[in-house]
Coordinates of C-alpha atoms in Angstrom, one line a residue:
X1 CA -83.8 -188.4 37.9
X2 CA -83.6 -189.6 41.5
X3 CA -83.7 -187.1 44.4
X4 CA -82.1 -188.9 47.3
X5 CA -82.5 -186.0 49.8
X6 CA -85.9 -184.4 50.4
X7 CA -88.0 -183.4 53.4
X8 CA -91.7 -184.0 52.6
X9 CA -93.0 -182.9 56.0
X10 CA -96.6 -184.3 56.8
X11 CA -97.6 -185.5 60.2
X12 CA -97.8 -182.4 62.5
X13 CA -96.5 -180.2 59.6
X14 CA -98.9 -181.2 56.9
X15 CA -99.7 -177.6 56.3
X16 CA -96.2 -177.3 54.8
X17 CA -96.4 -180.3 52.6
X18 CA -97.8 -183.9 52.6
X19 CA -96.2 -187.0 51.3
X20 CA -98.9 -187.2 48.6
X21 CA -98.3 -183.7 47.4
X22 CA -94.5 -184.1 47.3
X23 CA -94.8 -187.3 45.3
X24 CA -97.2 -185.6 42.8
X25 CA -94.8 -182.7 42.3
X26 CA -91.9 -185.2 41.8
X27 CA -94.0 -187.2 39.3
X28 CA -94.8 -184.0 37.3
X29 CA -91.2 -182.8 37.4
X30 CA -89.6 -185.8 35.9
X31 CA -88.4 -187.5 39.1
X32 CA -88.5 -191.3 39.3
X33 CA -87.7 -191.7 43.0
X34 CA -87.4 -189.6 46.2
X35 CA -85.7 -190.5 49.4
X36 CA -87.2 -188.7 52.4
X37 CA -85.4 -187.6 55.6
X38 CA -87.9 -187.6 58.5
X39 CA -86.8 -184.7 60.6
X40 CA -90.6 -184.4 61.0
X41 CA -92.8 -183.9 64.0
X42 CA -92.8 -186.6 65.3
X43 CA -89.4 -187.7 63.8
X44 CA -88.7 -190.9 62.0
X45 CA -86.8 -192.6 64.8
X46 CA -89.1 -195.6 65.5
X47 CA -90.7 -198.5 63.7
X48 CA -94.2 -197.1 64.4
X49 CA -93.4 -193.8 62.6
X50 CA -91.7 -195.6 59.7
X51 CA -94.8 -197.8 59.2
X52 CA -97.0 -194.7 59.3
X53 CA -94.9 -193.1 56.6
X54 CA -95.0 -196.2 54.5
X55 CA -98.8 -196.2 54.7
X56 CA -98.9 -192.5 53.6
X57 CA -96.8 -193.2 50.6
X58 CA -98.8 -196.3 49.6
X59 CA -102.1 -194.4 50.1
X60 CA -100.9 -191.5 47.9
X61 CA -101.7 -193.4 44.7
X62 CA -98.6 -192.0 43.0
X63 CA -97.2 -195.1 41.5
X64 CA -94.7 -193.6 39.0
X65 CA -92.4 -192.3 41.8
X66 CA -90.7 -194.7 44.1
X67 CA -90.6 -193.6 47.7
X68 CA -87.8 -194.3 50.2
X69 CA -86.9 -192.9 53.6
X70 CA -84.1 -192.8 56.1
X71 CA -84.4 -193.7 59.8
X72 CA -83.0 -190.8 61.8
X73 CA -80.5 -191.8 64.5
X74 CA -80.2 -190.4 68.0
X75 CA -77.4 -190.7 70.6
X76 CA -79.2 -193.6 72.3
X77 CA -77.3 -196.9 71.5
X78 CA -80.6 -198.9 71.9
X79 CA -82.4 -196.6 69.4
X80 CA -79.5 -197.0 66.9
X81 CA -79.6 -200.8 67.3
X82 CA -83.4 -200.7 66.6
X83 CA -82.8 -198.4 63.6
X84 CA -80.6 -201.1 62.1
X85 CA -83.4 -203.7 62.6
X86 CA -85.9 -201.3 61.1
X87 CA -83.7 -200.9 58.0
X88 CA -83.4 -204.6 57.4
X89 CA -87.1 -205.1 58.1
X90 CA -88.2 -202.5 55.6
X91 CA -85.5 -202.6 52.9
X92 CA -87.5 -204.7 50.4
X93 CA -90.2 -203.6 48.0
X94 CA -91.5 -200.0 47.7
X95 CA -92.0 -197.9 49.8
X96 CA -88.9 -198.9 51.7
X97 CA -86.2 -197.7 54.1
X98 CA -83.1 -196.8 52.1
X99 CA -80.6 -195.9 54.8
X100 CA -79.9 -194.2 58.1
X101 CA -79.4 -190.5 58.8
X102 CA -77.2 -188.8 61.4
X103 CA -77.5 -185.1 62.1
X104 CA -74.0 -184.2 63.3
X105 CA -75.3 -180.6 63.8
X106 CA -78.7 -179.2 64.7
X107 CA -81.1 -178.3 61.9
X108 CA -84.9 -178.4 61.6
X109 CA -86.5 -179.9 64.8
X110 CA -83.1 -180.1 66.6
X111 CA -82.3 -183.8 66.0
X112 CA -78.5 -183.2 66.1
X113 CA -76.1 -185.6 67.9
X114 CA -73.6 -182.8 68.4
X115 CA -71.2 -184.4 70.9
X116 CA -68.3 -186.0 69.0
X117 CA -68.0 -188.8 71.6
X118 CA -71.7 -189.6 71.1
X119 CA -71.3 -189.5 67.3
X120 CA -68.5 -192.0 67.6
X121 CA -70.7 -194.1 69.8
X122 CA -73.3 -194.2 66.9
X123 CA -70.6 -195.6 64.6
X124 CA -69.5 -198.2 67.2
X125 CA -73.0 -199.4 67.6
X126 CA -73.5 -199.6 63.8
X127 CA -70.3 -201.6 63.6
X128 CA -71.3 -204.0 66.4
X129 CA -74.7 -204.5 64.7
X130 CA -73.0 -205.4 61.4
X131 CA -74.8 -202.6 59.5
X132 CA -73.6 -202.5 55.9
X133 CA -76.1 -200.1 54.4
X134 CA -75.8 -196.4 53.7
X135 CA -75.3 -193.8 56.5
X136 CA -76.0 -190.3 55.4
X137 CA -74.7 -187.4 57.5
X138 CA -75.5 -183.8 57.9
X139 CA -72.0 -182.4 58.7
X140 CA -71.8 -179.2 60.7
X141 CA -69.8 -179.1 63.9
X142 CA -71.6 -177.2 66.7
X143 CA -68.5 -176.1 68.6
X144 CA -67.2 -174.4 65.4
X145 CA -70.4 -172.4 65.1
X146 CA -71.0 -168.9 66.5
X147 CA -74.7 -168.7 67.2
X148 CA -74.4 -165.4 69.0
X149 CA -73.6 -163.7 65.7
X150 CA -76.8 -164.6 64.1
X151 CA -79.5 -161.9 63.9
X152 CA -82.5 -162.0 61.6
X153 CA -82.0 -158.3 60.9
X154 CA -78.9 -159.2 59.0
X155 CA -79.6 -162.5 57.3
X156 CA -76.1 -162.8 56.0
X157 CA -75.0 -163.3 59.6
X158 CA -76.3 -166.8 59.4
X159 CA -73.5 -167.6 57.0
X160 CA -70.9 -166.3 59.4
X161 CA -72.4 -168.1 62.3
X162 CA -72.1 -171.5 60.5
X163 CA -68.8 -171.1 58.7
X164 CA -67.2 -173.6 56.2
X165 CA -64.8 -174.9 58.9
X166 CA -67.8 -176.2 60.8
X167 CA -68.6 -178.5 57.8
X168 CA -65.0 -179.3 57.0
X169 CA -64.1 -180.5 60.6
X170 CA -67.4 -182.5 60.8
X171 CA -66.6 -184.2 57.5
X172 CA -63.1 -185.1 58.9
X173 CA -64.7 -186.3 62.1
X174 CA -67.0 -188.8 60.2
X175 CA -64.1 -190.1 58.1
X176 CA -62.1 -190.7 61.3
X177 CA -65.0 -192.4 63.0
X178 CA -65.2 -194.9 60.1
X179 CA -61.6 -195.9 60.6
X180 CA -61.7 -196.0 64.4
X181 CA -65.0 -197.9 64.8
X182 CA -64.6 -200.5 62.1
X183 CA -67.8 -199.3 60.4
X184 CA -68.4 -201.5 57.3
X185 CA -71.3 -199.5 55.7
X186 CA -71.4 -196.8 53.1
X187 CA -70.8 -193.2 54.2
X188 CA -72.5 -190.4 52.4
X189 CA -72.1 -186.7 53.1
X190 CA -75.3 -184.8 52.4
X191 CA -75.4 -181.3 50.8
X192 CA -71.7 -180.7 50.8
X193 CA -71.1 -176.9 50.4
X194 CA -67.4 -176.4 51.1
X195 CA -64.9 -177.1 48.3
X196 CA -62.3 -178.0 50.9
X197 CA -64.7 -180.6 52.4
X198 CA -65.1 -182.1 48.9
X199 CA -61.3 -182.4 48.7
X200 CA -61.3 -184.2 52.1
X201 CA -63.9 -186.7 50.8
X202 CA -61.9 -187.2 47.6
X203 CA -58.7 -188.0 49.6
X204 CA -60.7 -190.6 51.7
X205 CA -61.9 -192.2 48.4
X206 CA -58.4 -192.4 47.1
X207 CA -57.4 -194.2 50.3
X208 CA -60.1 -196.8 49.8
X209 CA -63.0 -195.5 51.9
X210 CA -66.5 -196.3 50.8
X211 CA -67.7 -192.7 50.8
X212 CA -69.7 -190.4 48.6
X213 CA -71.0 -186.8 48.7
X214 CA -73.9 -184.9 47.1
X215 CA -74.4 -181.2 46.4
X216 CA -77.6 -179.1 46.2
X217 CA -78.5 -176.9 43.2
X218 CA -78.6 -173.9 45.5
X219 CA -75.0 -174.4 46.6
X220 CA -74.0 -174.8 42.9
X221 CA -75.8 -171.7 41.7
X222 CA -75.8 -169.1 44.5
X223 CA -73.5 -167.5 47.0
X224 CA -74.1 -165.6 50.2
X225 CA -74.7 -162.3 48.4
X226 CA -78.3 -163.5 47.9
X227 CA -78.8 -162.8 51.6
X228 CA -78.1 -159.1 51.2
X229 CA -81.3 -158.4 49.3
X230 CA -84.7 -157.5 50.5
X231 CA -85.7 -161.2 50.7
X232 CA -82.4 -162.3 52.2
X233 CA -84.1 -164.2 55.1
X234 CA -85.8 -166.5 52.5
X235 CA -82.3 -167.8 51.6
X236 CA -81.6 -169.1 55.1
X237 CA -80.6 -172.8 55.0
X238 CA -78.3 -175.3 56.7
X239 CA -75.5 -175.5 55.7
X240 CA -75.7 -171.8 54.5
X241 CA -74.8 -170.4 51.2
X242 CA -71.0 -169.9 50.9
X243 CA -68.7 -167.1 49.8
X244 CA -68.5 -165.9 46.2
X245 CA -66.5 -168.3 44.1
X246 CA -67.5 -171.4 46.0
X247 CA -70.4 -172.3 43.6
X248 CA -68.1 -172.3 40.6
X249 CA -65.6 -174.6 42.4
X250 CA -68.4 -177.0 43.4
X251 CA -69.7 -177.0 39.9
X252 CA -66.2 -177.9 38.6
X253 CA -65.9 -180.7 41.2
X254 CA -69.3 -182.1 40.1
X255 CA -68.3 -182.0 36.5
X256 CA -65.0 -183.7 37.2
X257 CA -66.4 -186.4 39.4
X258 CA -65.3 -185.4 42.9
X259 CA -68.9 -184.8 43.8
X260 CA -71.0 -187.8 43.1
X261 CA -74.5 -186.4 42.4
X262 CA -77.1 -183.6 42.8
X263 CA -79.7 -183.8 45.6
X264 CA -82.1 -180.9 46.3
X265 CA -82.6 -181.0 50.1
X266 CA -86.2 -179.9 49.2
X267 CA -87.5 -178.4 52.4
X268 CA -90.8 -176.5 52.1
X269 CA -91.7 -173.8 54.7
X270 CA -94.5 -171.2 54.6
X271 CA -93.6 -167.6 54.3
X272 CA -94.5 -167.0 58.0
X273 CA -92.1 -169.8 59.0
X274 CA -89.3 -168.2 57.1
X275 CA -90.0 -164.6 58.1
X276 CA -91.2 -165.0 61.7
X277 CA -89.7 -168.2 62.9
X278 CA -86.6 -168.0 60.6
X279 CA -86.8 -171.6 59.4
X280 CA -84.0 -173.0 57.4
X281 CA -84.6 -174.6 54.0
X282 CA -86.0 -173.9 50.5
X283 CA -87.9 -175.9 48.0
X284 CA -86.4 -177.8 45.1
X285 CA -88.5 -180.7 43.7
X286 CA -90.5 -178.6 41.2
X287 CA -87.3 -177.1 39.7
X288 CA -85.7 -180.3 38.5
X289 CA -86.2 -179.6 34.7
X290 CA -84.4 -176.3 35.3
X291 CA -81.6 -177.9 37.2
X292 CA -81.0 -180.2 34.3
X293 CA -80.9 -177.3 31.9
X294 CA -78.6 -175.4 34.2
X295 CA -76.1 -178.3 34.0
X296 CA -76.4 -178.5 30.2
X297 CA -75.7 -174.8 29.9
X298 CA -72.6 -175.2 32.1
X299 CA -71.0 -177.7 29.7
X300 CA -72.1 -181.0 31.3
X301 CA -72.5 -183.7 28.6
X302 CA -75.7 -185.7 28.5
X303 CA -73.7 -188.7 29.8
X304 CA -72.5 -186.7 32.8
X305 CA -76.0 -185.2 33.5
X306 CA -77.5 -188.7 33.5
X307 CA -74.7 -189.8 35.9
X308 CA -75.1 -187.0 38.5
X309 CA -79.0 -187.0 38.4
X310 CA -79.6 -190.7 38.7
X311 CA -77.1 -193.4 37.6
X312 CA -74.7 -192.8 40.4
X313 CA -77.4 -193.0 43.0
X314 CA -78.8 -196.2 41.5
X315 CA -75.3 -197.8 41.7
X316 CA -74.7 -196.5 45.2
X317 CA -77.9 -197.8 46.7
X318 CA -78.1 -200.9 44.5
X319 CA -81.8 -200.3 43.5
X320 CA -83.5 -200.9 40.1
X321 CA -85.7 -197.8 39.6
X322 CA -87.7 -197.6 36.4
X323 CA -87.8 -194.2 34.7
X324 CA -90.8 -192.0 35.2
X325 CA -92.3 -191.2 31.8
X326 CA -95.2 -189.0 33.0
X327 CA -95.6 -185.7 31.1
X328 CA -93.8 -182.7 32.6
X329 CA -95.9 -180.1 34.3
X330 CA -94.7 -176.9 35.9
X331 CA -95.5 -177.2 39.6
X332 CA -93.5 -174.3 40.9
X333 CA -96.6 -172.3 41.6
X334 CA -97.6 -174.9 44.2
X335 CA -94.9 -173.2 46.4
X336 CA -95.6 -169.6 45.8
X337 CA -97.4 -169.3 49.1
X338 CA -94.2 -170.5 50.7
X339 CA -91.4 -168.6 48.9
X340 CA -89.9 -168.4 45.4
X341 CA -86.2 -167.6 45.7
X342 CA -85.2 -169.8 42.8
X343 CA -87.5 -168.2 40.3
X344 CA -84.8 -166.1 38.8
X345 CA -82.5 -169.0 38.0
X346 CA -83.7 -169.9 34.6
X347 CA -86.9 -169.6 32.5
X348 CA -89.0 -172.8 32.4
X349 CA -88.9 -172.8 28.6

């Protein structure tokens, strides 16, 4: 299992999770590698922060799990240029930089490059610098959102405030930027949640674009009715849960190969962060054995499960990652002081 989309916190948010703890949970949950997005405080936008993160991973002592990270991009062309240099400097050995990350909409710590002209400028800079690695994008278009609708008294309003069209148009924007800029790297759409967006990605693939997409377990399993319950605010995430019926279509697309793999978007927050600050994100790393069982119970063959939980990622990134053979341990209780919305999904045994 490779989880190419996690947020391990640390730095000024070490009370939420440290790199060491995240790697220990990954090891005990059957995960062989994690790739970390540093929308941290401070964020992973400079060589100094990347080197700090590499040291944290090395000092963790968790050798059975390979640790990679993405450099987060800003709208500043000079920072984008330096990010390319950071990627090529730290793309050998482990820990390593595995790619670049663009937030096309705001999420935790507001690192979004939300203006489409500035997004296109990022692609132009990457093309000029000859970047050929992976660019992963959080696709939500701010001018298709309705932030005034959101109220914590009605958690479901978050889903209305960030509708599927926001993701769909942002995905189409990124596809267009690739064509217009001459970008020669690999484009990946993180946590795709709209079936229509999946179809747009598939059309781009059929036309020869080097593009992939991943889906989270929570978007495969749950819909927005979860947010009507007493603990509805705990299900707030970006992009949000979608309408009833969407998870089944996403599951079908994953089974049929239109979605390339599963990625958790593991994002730990304390209960007070969720209920008082209304933070977006839920945990996922400790649930990997259950996710695999969920796929098996939904008619995924062992071959397909291996494909969407690891093999496709190995091929996409081009890394040789040895399998983690550490004994499984149930680490879900590590996050009970945070929240436990996934507890009802499946029994551990």
